mmCIF file of C-alpha atoms in Angstrom:
data_model
loop_
_atom_site.group_PDB
_atom_site.id
_atom_site.type_symbol
_atom_site.label_atom_id
_atom_site.label_comp_id
_atom_site.label_asym_id
_atom_site.label_seq_id
_atom_site.Cartn_x
_atom_site.Cartn_y
_atom_site.Cartn_z
ATOM 1 C CA UNK A 30 132.271 131.403 97.195
ATOM 2 C CA UNK A 31 131.835 127.768 96.697
ATOM 3 C CA UNK A 32 132.032 127.065 100.511
ATOM 4 C CA UNK A 33 129.507 129.766 101.030
ATOM 5 C CA UNK A 34 127.148 128.338 98.293
ATOM 6 C CA UNK A 35 127.378 124.897 100.054
ATOM 7 C CA UNK A 36 126.427 126.459 103.226
ATOM 8 C CA UNK A 37 123.468 128.286 101.887
ATOM 9 C CA UNK A 38 121.963 125.439 100.229
ATOM 10 C CA UNK A 39 122.818 122.654 102.792
ATOM 11 C CA UNK A 40 122.066 124.621 105.929
ATOM 12 C CA UNK A 41 119.103 126.197 104.374
ATOM 13 C CA UNK A 42 117.617 122.826 103.062
ATOM 14 C CA UNK A 43 118.060 121.559 106.571
ATOM 15 C CA UNK A 44 116.593 124.139 108.575
ATOM 16 C CA UNK A 45 113.788 124.326 105.981
ATOM 17 C CA UNK A 46 112.978 120.370 106.449
ATOM 18 C CA UNK A 47 113.245 120.714 110.237
ATOM 19 C CA UNK A 48 110.561 123.945 110.637
ATOM 20 C CA UNK A 49 108.357 122.040 107.964
ATOM 21 C CA UNK A 50 108.382 118.733 110.281
ATOM 22 C CA UNK A 51 107.114 121.405 113.109
ATOM 23 C CA UNK A 52 104.378 122.462 110.619
ATOM 24 C CA UNK A 53 106.087 126.001 110.203
ATOM 25 C CA UNK A 54 106.581 127.218 106.671
ATOM 26 C CA UNK A 55 109.876 126.473 105.067
ATOM 27 C CA UNK A 56 110.624 130.183 104.541
ATOM 28 C CA UNK A 57 111.079 130.736 108.060
ATOM 29 C CA UNK A 58 113.845 128.226 108.477
ATOM 30 C CA UNK A 59 115.582 129.757 105.145
ATOM 31 C CA UNK A 60 115.260 133.286 106.601
ATOM 32 C CA UNK A 61 116.745 132.053 109.898
ATOM 33 C CA UNK A 62 119.645 130.280 107.941
ATOM 34 C CA UNK A 63 120.520 133.721 106.230
ATOM 35 C CA UNK A 64 120.440 135.641 109.542
ATOM 36 C CA UNK A 65 122.531 133.132 111.243
ATOM 37 C CA UNK A 66 125.033 132.789 108.511
ATOM 38 C CA UNK A 67 124.959 136.432 107.388
ATOM 39 C CA UNK A 68 127.432 139.166 108.315
ATOM 40 C CA UNK A 69 125.736 140.379 111.431
ATOM 41 C CA UNK A 70 125.654 137.023 113.331
ATOM 42 C CA UNK A 71 128.345 134.194 112.404
ATOM 43 C CA UNK A 72 129.667 136.083 109.353
ATOM 44 C CA UNK A 73 130.158 132.670 107.626
ATOM 45 C CA UNK A 74 129.340 133.825 104.142
ATOM 46 C CA UNK A 75 132.004 135.122 101.631
ATOM 47 C CA UNK A 76 131.881 138.923 100.884
ATOM 48 C CA UNK A 77 131.811 137.982 97.155
ATOM 49 C CA UNK A 78 128.688 136.237 97.293
ATOM 50 C CA UNK A 79 126.938 138.910 99.437
ATOM 51 C CA UNK A 80 128.261 141.436 96.827
ATOM 52 C CA UNK A 81 126.137 139.572 93.975
ATOM 53 C CA UNK A 82 123.295 138.731 96.511
ATOM 54 C CA UNK A 83 120.921 141.396 94.701
ATOM 55 C CA UNK A 84 121.646 139.530 91.114
ATOM 56 C CA UNK A 85 121.155 136.236 92.756
ATOM 57 C CA UNK A 86 117.670 137.140 94.481
ATOM 58 C CA UNK A 87 116.640 138.582 91.320
ATOM 59 C CA UNK A 88 117.472 135.286 89.227
ATOM 60 C CA UNK A 89 115.426 133.597 91.831
ATOM 61 C CA UNK A 90 112.791 135.741 91.437
ATOM 62 C CA UNK A 91 112.801 135.431 87.468
ATOM 63 C CA UNK A 92 112.390 131.664 87.960
ATOM 64 C CA UNK A 93 109.391 131.935 90.027
ATOM 65 C CA UNK A 94 107.695 134.410 87.951
ATOM 66 C CA UNK A 95 108.434 132.473 84.629
ATOM 67 C CA UNK A 96 106.735 129.404 86.427
ATOM 68 C CA UNK A 97 103.756 131.933 87.294
ATOM 69 C CA UNK A 98 103.402 132.998 83.695
ATOM 70 C CA UNK A 99 103.311 129.660 82.598
ATOM 71 C CA UNK A 100 100.591 128.719 85.106
ATOM 72 C CA UNK A 101 98.359 131.712 84.355
ATOM 73 C CA UNK A 102 95.464 131.742 81.792
ATOM 74 C CA UNK A 103 94.593 134.974 80.053
ATOM 75 C CA UNK A 104 90.974 134.485 80.393
ATOM 76 C CA UNK A 105 91.428 134.129 84.149
ATOM 77 C CA UNK A 106 93.249 137.464 84.046
ATOM 78 C CA UNK A 107 90.186 139.003 82.304
ATOM 79 C CA UNK A 108 87.986 138.024 85.074
ATOM 80 C CA UNK A 109 89.904 139.818 87.770
ATOM 81 C CA UNK A 110 90.645 143.160 85.916
ATOM 82 C CA UNK A 111 89.259 145.704 88.205
ATOM 83 C CA UNK A 112 90.056 144.165 91.572
ATOM 84 C CA UNK A 113 93.543 143.306 90.421
ATOM 85 C CA UNK A 114 94.239 146.975 89.402
ATOM 86 C CA UNK A 115 93.048 148.324 92.680
ATOM 87 C CA UNK A 116 95.136 145.862 94.788
ATOM 88 C CA UNK A 117 98.109 146.923 92.727
ATOM 89 C CA UNK A 118 98.097 150.403 94.247
ATOM 90 C CA UNK A 119 95.357 150.921 97.076
ATOM 91 C CA UNK A 120 96.624 148.602 99.871
ATOM 92 C CA UNK A 121 100.100 150.202 99.623
ATOM 93 C CA UNK A 122 98.624 153.686 99.379
ATOM 94 C CA UNK A 123 96.679 153.061 102.608
ATOM 95 C CA UNK A 124 99.719 151.872 104.311
ATOM 96 C CA UNK A 125 101.758 154.869 103.352
ATOM 97 C CA UNK A 126 98.885 157.229 104.399
ATOM 98 C CA UNK A 127 98.978 155.393 107.959
ATOM 99 C CA UNK A 128 102.666 156.453 108.209
ATOM 100 C CA UNK A 129 102.063 159.769 106.823
ATOM 101 C CA UNK A 130 99.403 160.413 109.315
ATOM 102 C CA UNK A 131 100.738 158.701 112.378
ATOM 103 C CA UNK A 132 104.210 157.926 112.161
ATOM 104 C CA UNK A 133 105.465 161.525 113.263
ATOM 105 C CA UNK A 134 103.433 161.142 116.586
ATOM 106 C CA UNK A 135 105.217 157.914 117.400
ATOM 107 C CA UNK A 136 108.544 157.940 116.035
ATOM 108 C CA UNK A 137 111.350 160.661 115.604
ATOM 109 C CA UNK A 138 110.373 161.265 111.802
ATOM 110 C CA UNK A 139 109.036 164.343 109.936
ATOM 111 C CA UNK A 140 106.176 164.063 107.433
ATOM 112 C CA UNK A 141 108.329 163.745 104.657
ATOM 113 C CA UNK A 142 110.624 160.898 106.388
ATOM 114 C CA UNK A 143 107.496 159.159 107.345
ATOM 115 C CA UNK A 144 106.492 159.081 103.745
ATOM 116 C CA UNK A 145 109.818 157.538 102.706
ATOM 117 C CA UNK A 146 109.350 154.786 105.704
ATOM 118 C CA UNK A 147 105.781 154.312 104.446
ATOM 119 C CA UNK A 148 106.847 153.723 100.929
ATOM 120 C CA UNK A 149 109.554 151.389 101.893
ATOM 121 C CA UNK A 150 107.166 149.168 103.904
ATOM 122 C CA UNK A 151 104.386 149.435 101.455
ATOM 123 C CA UNK A 152 105.332 146.678 98.899
ATOM 124 C CA UNK A 153 103.972 143.115 99.218
ATOM 125 C CA UNK A 154 106.796 140.546 98.844
ATOM 126 C CA UNK A 155 106.344 138.783 95.404
ATOM 127 C CA UNK A 156 108.863 136.102 96.784
ATOM 128 C CA UNK A 157 106.547 135.057 99.408
ATOM 129 C CA UNK A 158 103.381 135.487 97.673
ATOM 130 C CA UNK A 159 103.870 134.201 94.006
ATOM 131 C CA UNK A 160 105.079 130.801 94.751
ATOM 132 C CA UNK A 161 102.205 130.132 97.110
ATOM 133 C CA UNK A 162 99.612 131.305 94.404
ATOM 134 C CA UNK A 163 101.267 128.980 91.845
ATOM 135 C CA UNK A 164 100.765 126.232 94.286
ATOM 136 C CA UNK A 165 97.266 127.148 95.069
ATOM 137 C CA UNK A 166 96.671 127.143 91.054
ATOM 138 C CA UNK A 167 98.092 123.718 90.692
ATOM 139 C CA UNK A 168 96.003 122.466 93.721
ATOM 140 C CA UNK A 169 92.911 124.221 92.342
ATOM 141 C CA UNK A 170 92.024 125.841 95.577
ATOM 142 C CA UNK A 171 90.277 129.176 94.854
ATOM 143 C CA UNK A 172 90.762 129.127 91.032
ATOM 144 C CA UNK A 173 86.907 128.567 90.435
ATOM 145 C CA UNK A 174 86.797 132.473 91.418
ATOM 146 C CA UNK A 175 90.531 133.165 89.940
ATOM 147 C CA UNK A 176 91.632 134.256 93.351
ATOM 148 C CA UNK A 177 95.278 133.181 93.151
ATOM 149 C CA UNK A 178 95.370 134.929 89.792
ATOM 150 C CA UNK A 179 93.717 137.999 91.229
ATOM 151 C CA UNK A 180 96.556 138.145 94.128
ATOM 152 C CA UNK A 181 99.465 137.295 91.622
ATOM 153 C CA UNK A 182 98.503 140.155 89.184
ATOM 154 C CA UNK A 183 98.173 142.758 91.980
ATOM 155 C CA UNK A 184 101.408 141.575 93.709
ATOM 156 C CA UNK A 185 103.311 141.777 90.523
ATOM 157 C CA UNK A 186 102.046 145.312 89.840
ATOM 158 C CA UNK A 187 102.248 146.550 93.306
ATOM 159 C CA UNK A 188 106.064 146.949 93.495
ATOM 160 C CA UNK A 189 106.311 149.037 90.413
ATOM 161 C CA UNK A 190 104.122 151.470 91.966
ATOM 162 C CA UNK A 191 105.804 151.516 95.436
ATOM 163 C CA UNK A 192 109.233 151.908 94.182
ATOM 164 C CA UNK A 193 108.276 154.899 91.932
ATOM 165 C CA UNK A 194 106.654 156.534 95.007
ATOM 166 C CA UNK A 195 109.817 155.795 96.844
ATOM 167 C CA UNK A 196 111.879 157.568 94.566
ATOM 168 C CA UNK A 197 109.677 160.651 94.402
ATOM 169 C CA UNK A 198 109.609 161.000 98.071
ATOM 170 C CA UNK A 199 113.148 160.637 98.200
ATOM 171 C CA UNK A 200 113.540 163.487 95.816
ATOM 172 C CA UNK A 201 111.214 165.782 97.963
ATOM 173 C CA UNK A 202 113.532 164.950 100.972
ATOM 174 C CA UNK A 203 116.558 165.732 99.278
ATOM 175 C CA UNK A 204 114.919 169.186 97.891
ATOM 176 C CA UNK A 205 115.018 168.252 94.071
ATOM 177 C CA UNK A 206 111.396 168.411 93.633
ATOM 178 C CA UNK A 207 108.820 166.157 91.998
ATOM 179 C CA UNK A 208 108.521 165.915 88.307
ATOM 180 C CA UNK A 209 105.255 164.768 86.562
ATOM 181 C CA UNK A 210 107.148 162.186 84.625
ATOM 182 C CA UNK A 211 107.819 160.583 88.048
ATOM 183 C CA UNK A 212 103.975 159.568 88.143
ATOM 184 C CA UNK A 213 103.766 159.096 84.363
ATOM 185 C CA UNK A 214 106.346 156.423 84.744
ATOM 186 C CA UNK A 215 104.065 154.286 86.845
ATOM 187 C CA UNK A 216 101.428 153.331 83.884
ATOM 188 C CA UNK A 217 104.389 153.766 81.338
ATOM 189 C CA UNK A 218 106.596 151.215 83.262
ATOM 190 C CA UNK A 219 103.680 148.758 83.280
ATOM 191 C CA UNK A 220 102.739 149.000 79.901
ATOM 192 C CA UNK A 221 106.037 148.922 78.233
ATOM 193 C CA UNK A 222 106.896 146.107 80.587
ATOM 194 C CA UNK A 223 103.765 144.019 79.566
ATOM 195 C CA UNK A 224 104.473 144.997 75.739
ATOM 196 C CA UNK A 225 107.974 143.950 75.713
ATOM 197 C CA UNK A 226 107.152 140.767 77.501
ATOM 198 C CA UNK A 227 104.580 139.898 74.721
ATOM 199 C CA UNK A 228 106.754 140.651 71.975
ATOM 200 C CA UNK A 229 109.512 138.468 73.529
ATOM 201 C CA UNK A 230 107.171 135.538 74.301
ATOM 202 C CA UNK A 231 105.754 135.702 70.506
ATOM 203 C CA UNK A 232 109.175 135.525 69.136
ATOM 204 C CA UNK A 233 110.266 132.715 71.153
ATOM 205 C CA UNK A 234 106.842 130.934 70.047
ATOM 206 C CA UNK A 235 107.786 131.479 66.422
ATOM 207 C CA UNK A 236 111.342 130.220 67.013
ATOM 208 C CA UNK A 237 110.211 127.119 68.606
ATOM 209 C CA UNK A 238 107.502 126.387 66.229
ATOM 210 C CA UNK A 239 110.039 127.298 63.257
ATOM 211 C CA UNK A 240 112.292 124.527 64.517
ATOM 212 C CA UNK A 241 109.605 122.138 64.785
ATOM 213 C CA UNK A 242 108.205 122.694 61.300
ATOM 214 C CA UNK A 243 111.578 122.221 59.909
ATOM 215 C CA UNK A 244 111.909 118.781 61.887
ATOM 216 C CA UNK A 245 114.463 119.965 64.218
ATOM 217 C CA UNK A 246 113.047 119.141 67.458
ATOM 218 C CA UNK A 247 113.831 121.705 70.364
ATOM 219 C CA UNK A 248 114.072 119.652 73.576
ATOM 220 C CA UNK A 249 112.382 121.086 76.617
ATOM 221 C CA UNK A 250 115.454 121.318 78.502
ATOM 222 C CA UNK A 251 116.937 123.490 75.686
ATOM 223 C CA UNK A 252 113.728 125.703 75.806
ATOM 224 C CA UNK A 253 114.224 126.294 79.439
ATOM 225 C CA UNK A 254 117.683 127.529 78.687
ATOM 226 C CA UNK A 255 116.450 129.841 75.842
ATOM 227 C CA UNK A 256 113.516 131.102 78.138
ATOM 228 C CA UNK A 257 115.866 131.923 81.056
ATOM 229 C CA UNK A 258 118.380 133.715 78.549
ATOM 230 C CA UNK A 259 115.439 135.802 77.203
ATOM 231 C CA UNK A 260 114.192 136.611 80.748
ATOM 232 C CA UNK A 261 117.763 137.800 81.695
ATOM 233 C CA UNK A 262 117.626 139.943 78.680
ATOM 234 C CA UNK A 263 114.472 141.691 79.664
ATOM 235 C CA UNK A 264 115.910 142.527 82.922
ATOM 236 C CA UNK A 265 119.269 143.794 81.223
ATOM 237 C CA UNK A 266 117.101 146.016 78.995
ATOM 238 C CA UNK A 267 115.490 147.327 82.157
ATOM 239 C CA UNK A 268 118.770 148.280 83.515
ATOM 240 C CA UNK A 269 119.844 149.701 80.227
ATOM 241 C CA UNK A 270 117.007 151.997 79.990
ATOM 242 C CA UNK A 271 117.137 153.151 83.578
ATOM 243 C CA UNK A 272 116.919 156.992 83.769
ATOM 244 C CA UNK A 273 115.542 157.148 80.211
ATOM 245 C CA UNK A 274 112.257 155.334 80.241
ATOM 246 C CA UNK A 275 110.557 153.342 82.955
ATOM 247 C CA UNK A 276 110.167 149.660 82.290
ATOM 248 C CA UNK A 277 109.195 146.777 84.753
ATOM 249 C CA UNK A 278 111.501 143.946 83.882
ATOM 250 C CA UNK A 279 109.795 141.501 86.087
ATOM 251 C CA UNK A 280 106.465 142.104 84.769
ATOM 252 C CA UNK A 281 107.870 141.779 81.259
ATOM 253 C CA UNK A 282 109.205 138.151 82.214
ATOM 254 C CA UNK A 283 105.764 137.018 83.617
ATOM 255 C CA UNK A 284 104.019 138.418 80.294
ATOM 256 C CA UNK A 285 106.742 136.312 78.068
ATOM 257 C CA UNK A 286 105.965 133.134 80.155
ATOM 258 C CA UNK A 287 102.023 133.978 79.623
ATOM 259 C CA UNK A 288 102.299 134.069 76.011
ATOM 260 C CA UNK A 289 104.167 130.781 75.796
ATOM 261 C CA UNK A 290 101.400 129.464 77.908
ATOM 262 C CA UNK A 291 98.641 130.809 75.571
ATOM 263 C CA UNK A 292 100.420 129.738 72.234
ATOM 264 C CA UNK A 293 102.162 126.398 73.037
ATOM 265 C CA UNK A 294 100.355 123.291 73.486
ATOM 266 C CA UNK A 295 99.066 122.165 77.008
ATOM 267 C CA UNK A 296 101.574 119.360 77.107
ATOM 268 C CA UNK A 297 104.501 121.409 76.521
ATOM 269 C CA UNK A 298 103.557 124.347 78.737
ATOM 270 C CA UNK A 299 103.027 121.752 81.473
ATOM 271 C CA UNK A 300 106.424 120.335 81.161
ATOM 272 C CA UNK A 301 108.125 123.587 80.991
ATOM 273 C CA UNK A 302 106.168 124.690 84.150
ATOM 274 C CA UNK A 303 107.405 121.316 85.855
ATOM 275 C CA UNK A 304 110.913 121.933 84.816
ATOM 276 C CA UNK A 305 110.891 125.550 86.132
ATOM 277 C CA UNK A 306 109.631 124.141 89.401
ATOM 278 C CA UNK A 307 112.385 122.028 89.765
ATOM 279 C CA UNK A 308 114.822 124.991 89.381
ATOM 280 C CA UNK A 309 112.712 126.754 91.940
ATOM 281 C CA UNK A 310 113.691 124.257 94.710
ATOM 282 C CA UNK A 311 117.190 125.463 94.651
ATOM 283 C CA UNK A 312 116.380 129.060 93.654
ATOM 284 C CA UNK A 313 114.025 129.592 96.732
ATOM 285 C CA UNK A 314 116.657 128.632 99.075
ATOM 286 C CA UNK A 315 119.130 131.051 97.441
ATOM 287 C CA UNK A 316 116.620 133.665 97.531
ATOM 288 C CA UNK A 317 115.299 133.658 101.098
ATOM 289 C CA UNK A 318 118.855 132.817 102.719
ATOM 290 C CA UNK A 319 120.004 135.721 101.104
ATOM 291 C CA UNK A 320 117.287 138.039 102.079
ATOM 292 C CA UNK A 321 117.856 136.843 105.637
ATOM 293 C CA UNK A 322 121.629 137.577 105.440
ATOM 294 C CA UNK A 323 120.731 141.303 104.459
ATOM 295 C CA UNK A 324 118.965 141.543 107.719
ATOM 296 C CA UNK A 325 120.960 143.193 110.394
ATOM 297 C CA UNK A 326 119.445 142.013 113.577
ATOM 298 C CA UNK A 327 120.677 144.923 115.615
ATOM 299 C CA UNK A 328 118.489 147.439 114.257
ATOM 300 C CA UNK A 329 115.379 145.310 115.268
ATOM 301 C CA UNK A 330 116.491 145.791 118.737
ATOM 302 C CA UNK A 331 116.806 149.453 118.338
ATOM 303 C CA UNK A 332 113.474 149.879 116.665
ATOM 304 C CA UNK A 333 111.409 149.530 120.085
ATOM 305 C CA UNK A 334 107.793 149.222 120.931
ATOM 306 C CA UNK A 335 106.725 152.327 119.057
ATOM 307 C CA UNK A 336 108.053 151.013 115.853
ATOM 308 C CA UNK A 337 106.043 147.756 116.517
ATOM 309 C CA UNK A 338 102.769 149.815 117.226
ATOM 310 C CA UNK A 339 103.267 151.761 114.063
ATOM 311 C CA UNK A 340 103.973 148.582 111.874
ATOM 312 C CA UNK A 341 100.706 147.219 113.428
ATOM 313 C CA UNK A 342 98.633 150.198 112.528
ATOM 314 C CA UNK A 343 100.050 150.137 108.922
ATOM 315 C CA UNK A 344 99.023 146.449 108.430
ATOM 316 C CA UNK A 345 95.468 147.478 109.708
ATOM 317 C CA UNK A 346 95.321 150.205 107.183
ATOM 318 C CA UNK A 347 96.904 147.940 104.576
ATOM 319 C CA UNK A 348 94.151 145.298 105.235
ATOM 320 C CA UNK A 349 91.375 147.816 105.017
ATOM 321 C CA UNK A 350 92.726 149.102 101.618
ATOM 322 C CA UNK A 351 92.782 145.108 100.509
ATOM 323 C CA UNK A 352 89.135 144.716 101.758
ATOM 324 C CA UNK A 353 87.923 147.858 99.711
ATOM 325 C CA UNK A 354 89.588 146.374 96.685
ATOM 326 C CA UNK A 355 87.335 143.290 96.897
ATOM 327 C CA UNK A 356 83.919 145.239 97.391
ATOM 328 C CA UNK A 357 81.570 144.562 94.638
ATOM 329 C CA UNK A 358 83.307 141.066 93.804
ATOM 330 C CA UNK A 359 81.643 137.593 94.150
ATOM 331 C CA UNK A 360 84.163 136.745 96.838
ATOM 332 C CA UNK A 361 82.555 135.548 100.167
ATOM 333 C CA UNK A 362 84.004 136.637 103.658
ATOM 334 C CA UNK A 363 86.254 133.772 103.997
ATOM 335 C CA UNK A 364 87.976 134.324 100.599
ATOM 336 C CA UNK A 365 88.324 138.025 101.202
ATOM 337 C CA UNK A 366 90.057 137.257 104.498
ATOM 338 C CA UNK A 367 92.561 135.047 102.610
ATOM 339 C CA UNK A 368 93.300 137.993 100.185
ATOM 340 C CA UNK A 369 93.967 140.008 103.125
ATOM 341 C CA UNK A 370 96.270 137.612 104.579
ATOM 342 C CA UNK A 371 98.169 137.069 101.455
ATOM 343 C CA UNK A 372 98.957 140.959 101.175
ATOM 344 C CA UNK A 373 100.707 141.108 104.442
ATOM 345 C CA UNK A 374 104.165 139.529 103.845
ATOM 346 C CA UNK A 375 106.999 141.770 103.131
ATOM 347 C CA UNK A 376 110.661 140.597 102.397
ATOM 348 C CA UNK A 377 112.247 141.307 99.021
ATOM 349 C CA UNK A 378 111.669 145.025 98.542
ATOM 350 C CA UNK A 379 112.068 145.946 101.931
ATOM 351 C CA UNK A 380 115.611 144.085 101.876
ATOM 352 C CA UNK A 381 116.340 145.750 98.633
ATOM 353 C CA UNK A 382 115.467 149.599 99.375
ATOM 354 C CA UNK A 383 115.240 149.718 103.287
ATOM 355 C CA UNK A 384 119.129 150.743 103.625
ATOM 356 C CA UNK A 385 118.937 153.341 100.849
ATOM 357 C CA UNK A 386 117.846 156.304 102.917
ATOM 358 C CA UNK A 387 120.828 155.475 105.393
ATOM 359 C CA UNK A 388 123.249 155.212 102.714
ATOM 360 C CA UNK A 389 122.302 158.509 101.281
ATOM 361 C CA UNK A 390 123.112 159.799 104.718
ATOM 362 C CA UNK A 391 119.332 160.981 105.413
ATOM 363 C CA UNK A 392 118.602 161.621 109.044
ATOM 364 C CA UNK A 393 115.804 159.223 109.071
ATOM 365 C CA UNK A 394 117.989 156.307 107.691
ATOM 366 C CA UNK A 395 118.536 154.414 110.832
ATOM 367 C CA UNK A 396 114.841 154.355 111.785
ATOM 368 C CA UNK A 397 113.803 153.314 108.506
ATOM 369 C CA UNK A 398 116.058 150.620 108.286
ATOM 370 C CA UNK A 399 114.939 149.394 111.763
ATOM 371 C CA UNK A 400 111.289 149.250 111.050
ATOM 372 C CA UNK A 401 112.067 147.707 107.518
ATOM 373 C CA UNK A 402 114.154 144.878 109.389
ATOM 374 C CA UNK A 403 111.168 144.486 111.936
ATOM 375 C CA UNK A 404 108.673 144.268 109.011
ATOM 376 C CA UNK A 405 110.535 141.540 107.268
ATOM 377 C CA UNK A 406 111.027 139.564 110.628
ATOM 378 C CA UNK A 407 107.119 139.791 111.390
ATOM 379 C CA UNK A 408 105.217 139.857 108.553
ATOM 380 C CA UNK A 409 107.051 137.421 106.244
ATOM 381 C CA UNK A 410 106.462 134.661 108.792
ATOM 382 C CA UNK A 411 103.100 135.714 109.503
ATOM 383 C CA UNK A 412 101.836 136.063 105.826
ATOM 384 C CA UNK A 413 103.537 132.697 104.910
ATOM 385 C CA UNK A 414 102.133 130.956 108.056
ATOM 386 C CA UNK A 415 98.675 132.481 107.538
ATOM 387 C CA UNK A 416 98.290 131.341 104.009
ATOM 388 C CA UNK A 417 99.695 127.935 104.634
ATOM 389 C CA UNK A 418 97.363 127.017 107.516
ATOM 390 C CA UNK A 419 94.067 128.854 106.046
ATOM 391 C CA UNK A 420 93.929 128.240 102.368
ATOM 392 C CA UNK A 421 92.239 124.725 102.936
ATOM 393 C CA UNK A 422 89.597 126.466 105.235
ATOM 394 C CA UNK A 423 88.928 129.698 103.620
ATOM 395 C CA UNK A 424 89.319 128.726 99.634
ATOM 396 C CA UNK A 425 87.106 126.235 98.026
ATOM 397 C CA UNK A 426 88.706 123.508 96.026
ATOM 398 C CA UNK A 427 87.540 123.512 92.324
ATOM 399 C CA UNK A 428 86.639 120.021 91.171
ATOM 400 C CA UNK A 429 88.793 118.216 88.870
#
């Protein structure tokens, strides 16, 4: 396992640096490292590390969501309430609709199977979007209109909606039917996640303040460990309650960090954000290399031009849905184009659930996985490249 970790970190960092010198986003070098080292090309990674890959990817996501929460102001979120709520479900819903209406015409799938495929592809990738929005907030691009905050909030809720729909469509395909609780679980998961995160954040604040009043200084490095432990506990609670009640652990983690941002002094929250930013340097490599390792490149070759066409149609529907969410806002055309670009990338959710239909023995499993792999290879670089190249032109920098 140690050899595999060394390869992931060193080769991932090297390829990321090489592509960055070519003015290509670092993520592409990391994804390429995972594909190259993964079990479907060189098979250079230990099976034990691939076995815990989902947990390692989740740890990396936790780190960047904590940093995102420490960069978010509650006042900014209040400004983006309605469009952020719409962006949490409308773009995904439009993409799923595209697959339901058109995939049976282009691909060998039924309407129900097309719905499953659309649900797999419907989620935006927080792993690609969140770090870029955090970076924009730090550089103050688009912050005068709270654009990074809008995209960050919508992308954080989007996955909850899509995964619930995916489970519902799987139940339909297996003939187990749909329960009302499946749909009630969407707002319930969001509300419980936010509520639990707020509670944990407030308790952590009281703990840090209590130690301070007793003149027992808690070092910022110790605070980072405590916050990480609390975040891991939130994710563990989500897993323990699975099947009993819906709860979004990742949303709880970001809510917890937002409370700490609001309650702690500006200097403390800034230092904590900087420390989590340093942790992200290693976590980012782990996340994207392991996402790449989960990609079976053979399925891309089997997808064919029809799958490519269907993917392009789905992205058009998705972009139209994103544009609809922004109607009635004070965003200009350039800023809306940036929001559309930022909602294109797919990676983490597709890598996590793309193989589920195949593992369950569904007839559509192979084609769903093929299109999911294709979507990662095309949209993750496309979205990352688009955001990195366009934000200076499309967004206005706020004066310091």
